Amino acid sequence: MREIDFIELFLRENAAYVRNKFNDKSGLTVSTKAHAGDLLTEVDLTIQKRFVDKVTATFPDDIVVGEEGEFARYPRPGESRVWVIDPIDGTYNFVRGLYPVFGISIAFTVNGECIAGGVLLPMSDDLFLAERGSGSYHNGHRLRVSDVRQANEACIQVDFSDLEDRKALIKRALDMLRTVGQLRSIGSAVASICQVAMGEAEGYLHMSLCPWDYAASQLIVEEAGGMASRLDGSPLRLFDNRSGVLITNGAIHREMLGLITP
Ligand code: 2AM
Ligand code: CA
């Protein structure tokens, strides 16, 4: 089975489970991780476990890394075919019922490069798929970033994940916050990045993302003509122990980098 088809099948098969859990949270187990706003639910764990089991059954030699538990690690030397899952991106939104926007994100990587990626927003049934070199699609329609060329006309999304992130954003991105046309914060990196791919927003800035937060959506936005980098403009790679992420429609990328303090 092709990896992109495997991703699509898994996302479609699990959408109803996540929707049902969102709609009936009675008895839902929720715990905290790094801080009070960093939540973990049984849904995150169940989706990740279902995915690991399915990869093991279909591609027995492949590796899975992901946000939760022992899977939250980088690939080791020699581990080349690696799947990267964020079972629920936007867990806080899921638990609180915000908007409601959250996504399942799955990337297939070879030697640290994403080859195929998929994001599903279960509540709105938005499915994003991309294969390297073949474009990206939203519910079957080809995606293209917007052609907005100036930051003061752009809609930029940020996330205020924890206190350190907020301090870093204020310290390094105040000029950006004061310049851009519109600012939004919806609490799901994958949803925000896919909005850039759709041309609905022009950029996404986060001071500290993990690889599973952007592995799939980076490919989706790049295949739609967008651009992704670290905050100093260097290439955005998956497993390099760095964390700042700037994703844009490409046209405003250089201006945005100039609005971020080194
Ligand atoms: P998550 O829901 O998978 O944890 C807004 O919080 C966005 O930033 C979400 O996509 C969230 O992903 C991500 N994020 C990254 N680090 C975070 C942290 N320490 N606390 C909360 N959210 C974090
Ligand atoms: Ca998550």
PDB file of C-alpha atoms and ligand atoms in Angstrom:
ATOM      1  CA  MET A   1       0.000   0.000   0.000  1.00  0.00           C
ATOM      2  CA  ARG A   2       1.253   3.508  -0.818  1.00  0.00           C
ATOM      3  CA  GLU A   3       2.059   5.527   2.279  1.00  0.00           C
ATOM      4  CA  ILE A   4      -0.273   8.403   1.317  1.00  0.00           C
ATOM      5  CA  ASP A   5      -3.178   5.960   0.940  1.00  0.00           C
ATOM      6  CA  PHE A   6      -2.331   4.435   4.318  1.00  0.00           C
ATOM      7  CA  ILE A   7      -2.419   7.914   5.882  1.00  0.00           C
ATOM      8  CA  GLU A   8      -5.748   8.798   4.268  1.00  0.00           C
ATOM      9  CA  LEU A   9      -7.324   5.493   5.285  1.00  0.00           C
ATOM     10  CA  PHE A  10      -6.212   5.842   8.903  1.00  0.00           C
ATOM     11  CA  LEU A  11      -7.484   9.422   9.145  1.00  0.00           C
ATOM     12  CA  ARG A  12     -10.863   8.547   7.630  1.00  0.00           C
ATOM     13  CA  GLU A  13     -11.242   5.425   9.795  1.00  0.00           C
ATOM     14  CA  ASN A  14     -10.656   7.370  13.012  1.00  0.00           C
ATOM     15  CA  ALA A  15     -12.597  10.577  12.425  1.00  0.00           C
ATOM     16  CA  ALA A  16     -15.877   9.304  13.860  1.00  0.00           C
ATOM     17  CA  TYR A  17     -14.241   8.035  17.061  1.00  0.00           C
ATOM     18  CA  VAL A  18     -12.701  11.452  17.756  1.00  0.00           C
ATOM     19  CA  ARG A  19     -15.937  13.293  16.898  1.00  0.00           C
ATOM     20  CA  ASN A  20     -17.952  11.024  19.195  1.00  0.00           C
ATOM     21  CA  LYS A  21     -15.512  11.544  22.048  1.00  0.00           C
ATOM     22  CA  PHE A  22     -15.663  15.303  21.510  1.00  0.00           C
ATOM     23  CA  ASN A  23     -19.460  15.290  21.509  1.00  0.00           C
ATOM     24  CA  ASP A  24     -19.755  13.157  24.652  1.00  0.00           C
ATOM     25  CA  LYS A  25     -16.966  13.892  27.104  1.00  0.00           C
ATOM     26  CA  SER A  26     -18.648  12.168  30.056  1.00  0.00           C
ATOM     27  CA  GLY A  27     -16.012   9.975  31.686  1.00  0.00           C
ATOM     28  CA  LEU A  28     -13.235  11.312  29.458  1.00  0.00           C
ATOM     29  CA  THR A  29      -9.895  10.948  31.259  1.00  0.00           C
ATOM     30  CA  VAL A  30      -7.801  14.111  31.148  1.00  0.00           C
ATOM     31  CA  SER A  31      -4.416  14.715  32.781  1.00  0.00           C
ATOM     32  CA  THR A  32      -1.771  17.429  32.544  1.00  0.00           C
ATOM     33  CA  LYS A  33       1.776  17.157  31.222  1.00  0.00           C
ATOM     34  CA  ALA A  34       4.331  19.990  31.359  1.00  0.00           C
ATOM     35  CA  HIS A  35       1.903  22.649  32.682  1.00  0.00           C
ATOM     36  CA  ALA A  36      -1.769  23.190  33.489  1.00  0.00           C
ATOM     37  CA  GLY A  37      -2.627  24.027  29.874  1.00  0.00           C
ATOM     38  CA  ASP A  38      -0.692  21.090  28.397  1.00  0.00           C
ATOM     39  CA  LEU A  39      -3.351  18.382  28.394  1.00  0.00           C
ATOM     40  CA  LEU A  40      -3.437  14.679  27.649  1.00  0.00           C
ATOM     41  CA  THR A  41      -6.636  12.683  27.124  1.00  0.00           C
ATOM     42  CA  GLU A  42      -7.453   9.046  26.478  1.00  0.00           C
ATOM     43  CA  VAL A  43      -8.252  10.105  22.900  1.00  0.00           C
ATOM     44  CA  ASP A  44      -4.635  11.217  22.263  1.00  0.00           C
ATOM     45  CA  LEU A  45      -3.392   7.893  23.630  1.00  0.00           C
ATOM     46  CA  THR A  46      -5.966   5.764  21.794  1.00  0.00           C
ATOM     47  CA  ILE A  47      -5.315   7.389  18.400  1.00  0.00           C
ATOM     48  CA  GLN A  48      -1.558   7.057  18.819  1.00  0.00           C
ATOM     49  CA  LYS A  49      -1.873   3.386  19.877  1.00  0.00           C
ATOM     50  CA  ARG A  50      -4.214   2.566  16.985  1.00  0.00           C
ATOM     51  CA  PHE A  51      -1.719   4.145  14.613  1.00  0.00           C
ATOM     52  CA  VAL A  52       1.273   2.282  16.047  1.00  0.00           C
ATOM     53  CA  ASP A  53      -0.646  -1.005  15.801  1.00  0.00           C
ATOM     54  CA  LYS A  54      -1.631  -0.325  12.198  1.00  0.00           C
ATOM     55  CA  VAL A  55       1.897   0.632  11.120  1.00  0.00           C
ATOM     56  CA  THR A  56       3.267  -2.473  12.844  1.00  0.00           C
ATOM     57  CA  ALA A  57       0.763  -4.657  10.975  1.00  0.00           C
ATOM     58  CA  THR A  58       1.283  -3.020   7.568  1.00  0.00           C
ATOM     59  CA  PHE A  59       4.922  -1.864   7.569  1.00  0.00           C
ATOM     60  CA  PRO A  60       6.537  -4.062  10.256  1.00  0.00           C
ATOM     61  CA  ASP A  61      10.062  -2.679   9.768  1.00  0.00           C
ATOM     62  CA  ASP A  62       9.038   0.976  10.099  1.00  0.00           C
ATOM     63  CA  ILE A  63       9.417   3.162  13.198  1.00  0.00           C
ATOM     64  CA  VAL A  64       6.780   5.437  14.771  1.00  0.00           C
ATOM     65  CA  VAL A  65       7.552   8.552  16.784  1.00  0.00           C
ATOM     66  CA  GLY A  66       4.855  10.800  18.200  1.00  0.00           C
ATOM     67  CA  GLU A  67       3.832  13.239  20.855  1.00  0.00           C
ATOM     68  CA  GLU A  68       2.835  10.899  23.651  1.00  0.00           C
ATOM     69  CA  GLY A  69       4.822   8.770  26.112  1.00  0.00           C
ATOM     70  CA  GLU A  70       7.785   6.679  25.009  1.00  0.00           C
ATOM     71  CA  PHE A  71       7.150   7.597  21.360  1.00  0.00           C
ATOM     72  CA  ALA A  72       8.190  11.218  22.014  1.00  0.00           C
ATOM     73  CA  ARG A  73      11.729  10.815  20.722  1.00  0.00           C
ATOM     74  CA  TYR A  74      13.911  11.444  17.682  1.00  0.00           C
ATOM     75  CA  PRO A  75      14.779   8.610  15.272  1.00  0.00           C
ATOM     76  CA  ARG A  76      18.016   6.797  16.079  1.00  0.00           C
ATOM     77  CA  PRO A  77      20.832   6.295  13.554  1.00  0.00           C
ATOM     78  CA  GLY A  78      19.770   3.593  11.105  1.00  0.00           C
ATOM     79  CA  GLU A  79      16.054   4.253  11.586  1.00  0.00           C
ATOM     80  CA  SER A  80      15.256   5.622   8.130  1.00  0.00           C
ATOM     81  CA  ARG A  81      11.541   4.958   7.459  1.00  0.00           C
ATOM     82  CA  VAL A  82       9.856   6.857  10.279  1.00  0.00           C
ATOM     83  CA  TRP A  83       6.191   7.785  10.771  1.00  0.00           C
ATOM     84  CA  VAL A  84       5.496  10.927  12.818  1.00  0.00           C
ATOM     85  CA  ILE A  85       2.126  11.318  14.520  1.00  0.00           C
ATOM     86  CA  ASP A  86       0.483  14.015  16.564  1.00  0.00           C
ATOM     87  CA  PRO A  87      -2.684  12.147  17.592  1.00  0.00           C
ATOM     88  CA  ILE A  88      -4.499  15.342  18.591  1.00  0.00           C
ATOM     89  CA  ASP A  89      -2.958  18.718  17.803  1.00  0.00           C
ATOM     90  CA  GLY A  90      -4.931  21.268  19.781  1.00  0.00           C
ATOM     91  CA  THR A  91      -5.764  19.033  22.738  1.00  0.00           C
ATOM     92  CA  TYR A  92      -6.722  22.071  24.828  1.00  0.00           C
ATOM     93  CA  ASN A  93      -9.316  23.059  22.219  1.00  0.00           C
ATOM     94  CA  PHE A  94     -10.576  19.462  22.176  1.00  0.00           C
ATOM     95  CA  VAL A  95     -11.029  19.385  25.956  1.00  0.00           C
ATOM     96  CA  ARG A  96     -12.513  22.879  26.324  1.00  0.00           C
ATOM     97  CA  GLY A  97     -14.683  22.722  23.208  1.00  0.00           C
ATOM     98  CA  LEU A  98     -13.053  25.758  21.638  1.00  0.00           C
ATOM     99  CA  TYR A  99     -14.234  26.626  18.072  1.00  0.00           C
ATOM    100  CA  PRO A 100     -13.849  23.442  17.870  1.00  0.00           C
ATOM    101  CA  VAL A 101     -10.538  23.177  16.012  1.00  0.00           C
ATOM    102  CA  PHE A 102      -8.016  20.375  16.449  1.00  0.00           C
ATOM    103  CA  GLY A 103      -6.420  17.898  14.098  1.00  0.00           C
ATOM    104  CA  ILE A 104      -4.831  14.493  13.677  1.00  0.00           C
ATOM    105  CA  SER A 105      -1.473  14.861  11.932  1.00  0.00           C
ATOM    106  CA  ILE A 106       0.501  12.045  10.297  1.00  0.00           C
ATOM    107  CA  ALA A 107       3.751  12.281   8.333  1.00  0.00           C
ATOM    108  CA  PHE A 108       5.774   9.598   6.614  1.00  0.00           C
ATOM    109  CA  THR A 109       9.470  10.482   6.580  1.00  0.00           C
ATOM    110  CA  VAL A 110      12.586   8.927   5.062  1.00  0.00           C
ATOM    111  CA  ASN A 111      15.948   9.955   6.509  1.00  0.00           C
ATOM    112  CA  GLY A 112      14.323  12.930   8.226  1.00  0.00           C
ATOM    113  CA  GLU A 113      12.486  14.231   5.153  1.00  0.00           C
ATOM    114  CA  CYS A 114       8.707  14.179   4.956  1.00  0.00           C
ATOM    115  CA  ILE A 115       7.565  12.314   1.843  1.00  0.00           C
ATOM    116  CA  ALA A 116       3.828  12.153   2.510  1.00  0.00           C
ATOM    117  CA  GLY A 117       1.610  13.910   5.018  1.00  0.00           C
ATOM    118  CA  GLY A 118      -2.001  14.138   6.056  1.00  0.00           C
ATOM    119  CA  VAL A 119      -4.004  16.294   8.462  1.00  0.00           C
ATOM    120  CA  LEU A 120      -7.638  15.720   9.391  1.00  0.00           C
ATOM    121  CA  LEU A 121      -9.772  18.233  11.260  1.00  0.00           C
ATOM    122  CA  PRO A 122     -12.427  15.789  12.467  1.00  0.00           C
ATOM    123  CA  MET A 123     -15.154  18.256  13.478  1.00  0.00           C
ATOM    124  CA  SER A 124     -15.291  19.952  10.074  1.00  0.00           C
ATOM    125  CA  ASP A 125     -14.191  16.908   8.048  1.00  0.00           C
ATOM    126  CA  ASP A 126     -11.382  18.879   6.435  1.00  0.00           C
ATOM    127  CA  LEU A 127      -8.831  16.457   5.019  1.00  0.00           C
ATOM    128  CA  PHE A 128      -5.456  17.739   3.807  1.00  0.00           C
ATOM    129  CA  LEU A 129      -3.061  15.431   1.947  1.00  0.00           C
ATOM    130  CA  ALA A 130       0.308  16.028   0.294  1.00  0.00           C
ATOM    131  CA  GLU A 131       3.005  13.973  -1.361  1.00  0.00           C
ATOM    132  CA  ARG A 132       6.420  15.480  -2.041  1.00  0.00           C
ATOM    133  CA  GLY A 133       6.523  16.762  -5.605  1.00  0.00           C
ATOM    134  CA  SER A 134       2.829  16.133  -6.273  1.00  0.00           C
ATOM    135  CA  GLY A 135       1.076  19.113  -4.710  1.00  0.00           C
ATOM    136  CA  SER A 136      -1.284  19.270  -1.756  1.00  0.00           C
ATOM    137  CA  TYR A 137      -5.025  18.802  -1.627  1.00  0.00           C
ATOM    138  CA  HIS A 138      -7.947  19.799   0.585  1.00  0.00           C
ATOM    139  CA  ASN A 139     -10.864  17.390   0.228  1.00  0.00           C
ATOM    140  CA  GLY A 140      -9.594  16.582  -3.259  1.00  0.00           C
ATOM    141  CA  HIS A 141      -8.999  20.187  -4.407  1.00  0.00           C
ATOM    142  CA  ARG A 142      -5.496  21.393  -5.223  1.00  0.00           C
ATOM    143  CA  LEU A 143      -4.155  23.987  -2.769  1.00  0.00           C
ATOM    144  CA  ARG A 144      -2.387  27.250  -3.482  1.00  0.00           C
ATOM    145  CA  VAL A 145      -1.146  29.830  -0.976  1.00  0.00           C
ATOM    146  CA  SER A 146      -2.343  33.441  -1.214  1.00  0.00           C
ATOM    147  CA  ASP A 147      -0.461  36.086  -3.179  1.00  0.00           C
ATOM    148  CA  VAL A 148      -0.507  38.748  -0.428  1.00  0.00           C
ATOM    149  CA  ARG A 149       2.916  40.387  -0.654  1.00  0.00           C
ATOM    150  CA  GLN A 150       3.133  42.671   2.399  1.00  0.00           C
ATOM    151  CA  ALA A 151       3.087  41.912   6.109  1.00  0.00           C
ATOM    152  CA  ASN A 152       0.781  44.858   6.811  1.00  0.00           C
ATOM    153  CA  GLU A 153      -1.838  43.239   4.573  1.00  0.00           C
ATOM    154  CA  ALA A 154      -1.266  39.738   5.937  1.00  0.00           C
ATOM    155  CA  CYS A 155      -3.215  37.601   8.376  1.00  0.00           C
ATOM    156  CA  ILE A 156      -0.739  35.935  10.730  1.00  0.00           C
ATOM    157  CA  GLN A 157      -1.456  33.260  13.307  1.00  0.00           C
ATOM    158  CA  VAL A 158       0.525  32.691  16.487  1.00  0.00           C
ATOM    159  CA  ASP A 159       0.106  30.400  19.487  1.00  0.00           C
ATOM    160  CA  PHE A 160       0.680  31.282  23.113  1.00  0.00           C
ATOM    161  CA  SER A 161       1.305  27.711  24.216  1.00  0.00           C
ATOM    162  CA  ASP A 162       2.985  28.292  27.577  1.00  0.00           C
ATOM    163  CA  LEU A 163       4.473  31.166  29.553  1.00  0.00           C
ATOM    164  CA  GLU A 164       7.950  30.703  28.079  1.00  0.00           C
ATOM    165  CA  ASP A 165       6.493  30.862  24.563  1.00  0.00           C
ATOM    166  CA  ARG A 166       4.605  34.043  25.402  1.00  0.00           C
ATOM    167  CA  LYS A 167       7.721  35.699  26.825  1.00  0.00           C
ATOM    168  CA  ALA A 168       9.741  34.662  23.763  1.00  0.00           C
ATOM    169  CA  LEU A 169       7.045  35.912  21.390  1.00  0.00           C
ATOM    170  CA  ILE A 170       6.909  39.313  23.083  1.00  0.00           C
ATOM    171  CA  LYS A 171      10.695  39.534  23.249  1.00  0.00           C
ATOM    172  CA  ARG A 172      11.441  38.486  19.679  1.00  0.00           C
ATOM    173  CA  ALA A 173       8.313  39.204  17.661  1.00  0.00           C
ATOM    174  CA  LEU A 174       6.965  42.496  19.028  1.00  0.00           C
ATOM    175  CA  ASP A 175       7.764  44.296  15.749  1.00  0.00           C
ATOM    176  CA  MET A 176       5.918  41.582  13.869  1.00  0.00           C
ATOM    177  CA  LEU A 177       2.898  41.792  16.193  1.00  0.00           C
ATOM    178  CA  ARG A 178       2.819  45.579  15.676  1.00  0.00           C
ATOM    179  CA  THR A 179       3.118  45.356  11.888  1.00  0.00           C
ATOM    180  CA  VAL A 180       0.922  42.610  10.489  1.00  0.00           C
ATOM    181  CA  GLY A 181      -2.546  43.352   9.190  1.00  0.00           C
ATOM    182  CA  GLN A 182      -4.442  40.749  11.207  1.00  0.00           C
ATOM    183  CA  LEU A 183      -3.502  38.493  14.126  1.00  0.00           C
ATOM    184  CA  ARG A 184      -5.203  35.260  15.153  1.00  0.00           C
ATOM    185  CA  SER A 185      -4.513  32.509  17.662  1.00  0.00           C
ATOM    186  CA  ILE A 186      -6.652  29.398  17.289  1.00  0.00           C
ATOM    187  CA  GLY A 187      -4.649  26.918  19.378  1.00  0.00           C
ATOM    188  CA  SER A 188      -3.876  24.270  16.769  1.00  0.00           C
ATOM    189  CA  ALA A 189      -0.626  24.465  14.840  1.00  0.00           C
ATOM    190  CA  VAL A 190      -1.756  22.037  12.135  1.00  0.00           C
ATOM    191  CA  ALA A 191      -5.033  23.881  11.520  1.00  0.00           C
ATOM    192  CA  SER A 192      -3.211  27.228  11.349  1.00  0.00           C
ATOM    193  CA  ILE A 193      -0.560  25.923   8.950  1.00  0.00           C
ATOM    194  CA  CYS A 194      -3.171  24.298   6.710  1.00  0.00           C
ATOM    195  CA  GLN A 195      -4.970  27.648   6.563  1.00  0.00           C
ATOM    196  CA  VAL A 196      -1.790  29.148   5.113  1.00  0.00           C
ATOM    197  CA  ALA A 197      -1.736  26.321   2.545  1.00  0.00           C
ATOM    198  CA  MET A 198      -5.357  27.153   1.646  1.00  0.00           C
ATOM    199  CA  GLY A 199      -4.594  30.853   1.179  1.00  0.00           C
ATOM    200  CA  GLU A 200      -6.923  31.803   4.047  1.00  0.00           C
ATOM    201  CA  ALA A 201      -4.020  33.196   6.103  1.00  0.00           C
ATOM    202  CA  GLU A 202      -0.497  34.271   5.177  1.00  0.00           C
ATOM    203  CA  GLY A 203       1.652  33.017   8.042  1.00  0.00           C
ATOM    204  CA  TYR A 204       2.115  31.055  11.241  1.00  0.00           C
ATOM    205  CA  LEU A 205       4.719  31.743  13.903  1.00  0.00           C
ATOM    206  CA  HIS A 206       5.519  29.558  16.912  1.00  0.00           C
ATOM    207  CA  MET A 207       8.498  29.885  19.238  1.00  0.00           C
ATOM    208  CA  SER A 208       8.780  26.195  20.193  1.00  0.00           C
ATOM    209  CA  LEU A 209       7.143  23.450  18.176  1.00  0.00           C
ATOM    210  CA  CYS A 210       8.004  19.762  18.275  1.00  0.00           C
ATOM    211  CA  PRO A 211       8.498  17.796  15.015  1.00  0.00           C
ATOM    212  CA  TRP A 212       5.086  16.080  15.284  1.00  0.00           C
ATOM    213  CA  ASP A 213       3.389  19.511  15.481  1.00  0.00           C
ATOM    214  CA  TYR A 214       4.480  20.463  11.943  1.00  0.00           C
ATOM    215  CA  ALA A 215       5.847  17.354  10.152  1.00  0.00           C
ATOM    216  CA  ALA A 216       2.812  16.813   7.922  1.00  0.00           C
ATOM    217  CA  SER A 217       1.533  20.382   7.615  1.00  0.00           C
ATOM    218  CA  GLN A 218       4.975  21.690   6.580  1.00  0.00           C
ATOM    219  CA  LEU A 219       4.808  19.463   3.494  1.00  0.00           C
ATOM    220  CA  ILE A 220       1.176  20.472   2.884  1.00  0.00           C
ATOM    221  CA  VAL A 221       2.050  24.192   2.895  1.00  0.00           C
ATOM    222  CA  GLU A 222       5.266  23.775   0.892  1.00  0.00           C
ATOM    223  CA  GLU A 223       3.463  21.741  -1.776  1.00  0.00           C
ATOM    224  CA  ALA A 224       0.941  24.602  -1.949  1.00  0.00           C
ATOM    225  CA  GLY A 225       3.763  27.046  -2.761  1.00  0.00           C
ATOM    226  CA  GLY A 226       4.454  28.230   0.796  1.00  0.00           C
ATOM    227  CA  MET A 227       7.717  28.500   2.692  1.00  0.00           C
ATOM    228  CA  ALA A 228       8.949  27.190   6.052  1.00  0.00           C
ATOM    229  CA  SER A 229      12.054  28.101   8.057  1.00  0.00           C
ATOM    230  CA  ARG A 230      13.555  28.509  11.489  1.00  0.00           C
ATOM    231  CA  LEU A 231      13.324  32.009  12.979  1.00  0.00           C
ATOM    232  CA  ASP A 232      16.778  32.892  11.588  1.00  0.00           C
ATOM    233  CA  GLY A 233      15.748  31.883   8.078  1.00  0.00           C
ATOM    234  CA  SER A 234      17.608  28.553   8.076  1.00  0.00           C
ATOM    235  CA  PRO A 235      15.783  25.506   6.661  1.00  0.00           C
ATOM    236  CA  LEU A 236      13.048  23.953   8.793  1.00  0.00           C
ATOM    237  CA  ARG A 237      14.104  20.371   9.457  1.00  0.00           C
ATOM    238  CA  LEU A 238      12.371  17.814  11.625  1.00  0.00           C
ATOM    239  CA  PHE A 239      14.912  16.371  14.033  1.00  0.00           C
ATOM    240  CA  ASP A 240      17.529  19.067  14.660  1.00  0.00           C
ATOM    241  CA  ASN A 241      16.902  19.970  18.309  1.00  0.00           C
ATOM    242  CA  ARG A 242      15.609  23.419  17.368  1.00  0.00           C
ATOM    243  CA  SER A 243      12.091  24.688  17.924  1.00  0.00           C
ATOM    244  CA  GLY A 244      11.172  28.106  16.434  1.00  0.00           C
ATOM    245  CA  VAL A 245       9.009  27.833  13.318  1.00  0.00           C
ATOM    246  CA  LEU A 246       7.984  30.432  10.711  1.00  0.00           C
ATOM    247  CA  ILE A 247       5.658  29.337   7.941  1.00  0.00           C
ATOM    248  CA  THR A 248       4.330  31.732   5.310  1.00  0.00           C
ATOM    249  CA  ASN A 249       2.904  32.011   1.818  1.00  0.00           C
ATOM    250  CA  GLY A 250       6.503  32.668   0.663  1.00  0.00           C
ATOM    251  CA  ALA A 251       5.866  36.187  -0.640  1.00  0.00           C
ATOM    252  CA  ILE A 252       6.068  37.755   2.855  1.00  0.00           C
ATOM    253  CA  HIS A 253       8.702  35.390   4.271  1.00  0.00           C
ATOM    254  CA  ARG A 254      11.692  37.706   4.010  1.00  0.00           C
ATOM    255  CA  GLU A 255       9.799  40.665   5.456  1.00  0.00           C
ATOM    256  CA  MET A 256       8.533  38.500   8.332  1.00  0.00           C
ATOM    257  CA  LEU A 257      12.073  37.291   9.134  1.00  0.00           C
ATOM    258  CA  GLY A 258      13.139  40.926   9.315  1.00  0.00           C
ATOM    259  CA  LEU A 259      10.440  41.575  11.926  1.00  0.00           C
ATOM    260  CA  ILE A 260      11.767  38.831  14.235  1.00  0.00           C
ATOM    261  CA  THR A 261      14.632  39.774  16.565  1.00  0.00           C
ATOM    262  CA  PRO A 262      17.584  37.348  16.340  1.00  0.00           C
TER     263      PRO A 262
HETATM  264  P1  2AM B   1      -0.690  20.146  21.059  1.00  0.00           P
HETATM  265  O1  2AM B   1      -2.107  20.476  21.247  1.00  0.00           O
HETATM  266  O2  2AM B   1      -0.463  18.927  20.218  1.00  0.00           O
HETATM  267  O3  2AM B   1       0.067  20.085  22.359  1.00  0.00           O
HETATM  268  C1  2AM B   1      -1.299  25.688  20.656  1.00  0.00           C
HETATM  269  O4  2AM B   1      -1.084  25.383  21.938  1.00  0.00           O
HETATM  270  C2  2AM B   1      -0.485  24.852  19.697  1.00  0.00           C
HETATM  271  O5  2AM B   1       0.874  24.743  20.133  1.00  0.00           O
HETATM  272  C3  2AM B   1      -0.966  23.424  19.556  1.00  0.00           C
HETATM  273  O6  2AM B   1      -0.732  23.038  18.236  1.00  0.00           O
HETATM  274  C4  2AM B   1      -0.100  22.660  20.527  1.00  0.00           C
HETATM  275  O7  2AM B   1       0.023  21.312  20.200  1.00  0.00           O
HETATM  276  C5  2AM B   1       1.209  23.374  20.352  1.00  0.00           C
HETATM  277  N1  2AM B   1       2.125  23.268  21.478  1.00  0.00           N
HETATM  278  C6  2AM B   1       3.442  23.026  21.362  1.00  0.00           C
HETATM  279  N2  2AM B   1       4.018  23.046  22.566  1.00  0.00           N
HETATM  280  C7  2AM B   1       3.054  23.275  23.477  1.00  0.00           C
HETATM  281  C8  2AM B   1       3.039  23.409  24.904  1.00  0.00           C
HETATM  282  N3  2AM B   1       4.153  23.311  25.631  1.00  0.00           N
HETATM  283  N4  2AM B   1       1.865  23.639  25.506  1.00  0.00           N
HETATM  284  C9  2AM B   1       0.726  23.724  24.772  1.00  0.00           C
HETATM  285  N5  2AM B   1       0.701  23.640  23.435  1.00  0.00           N
HETATM  286  C10 2AM B   1       1.843  23.406  22.780  1.00  0.00           C
HETATM  287 CA    CA B   2      -0.974  16.651  20.590  1.00  0.00          CA
END
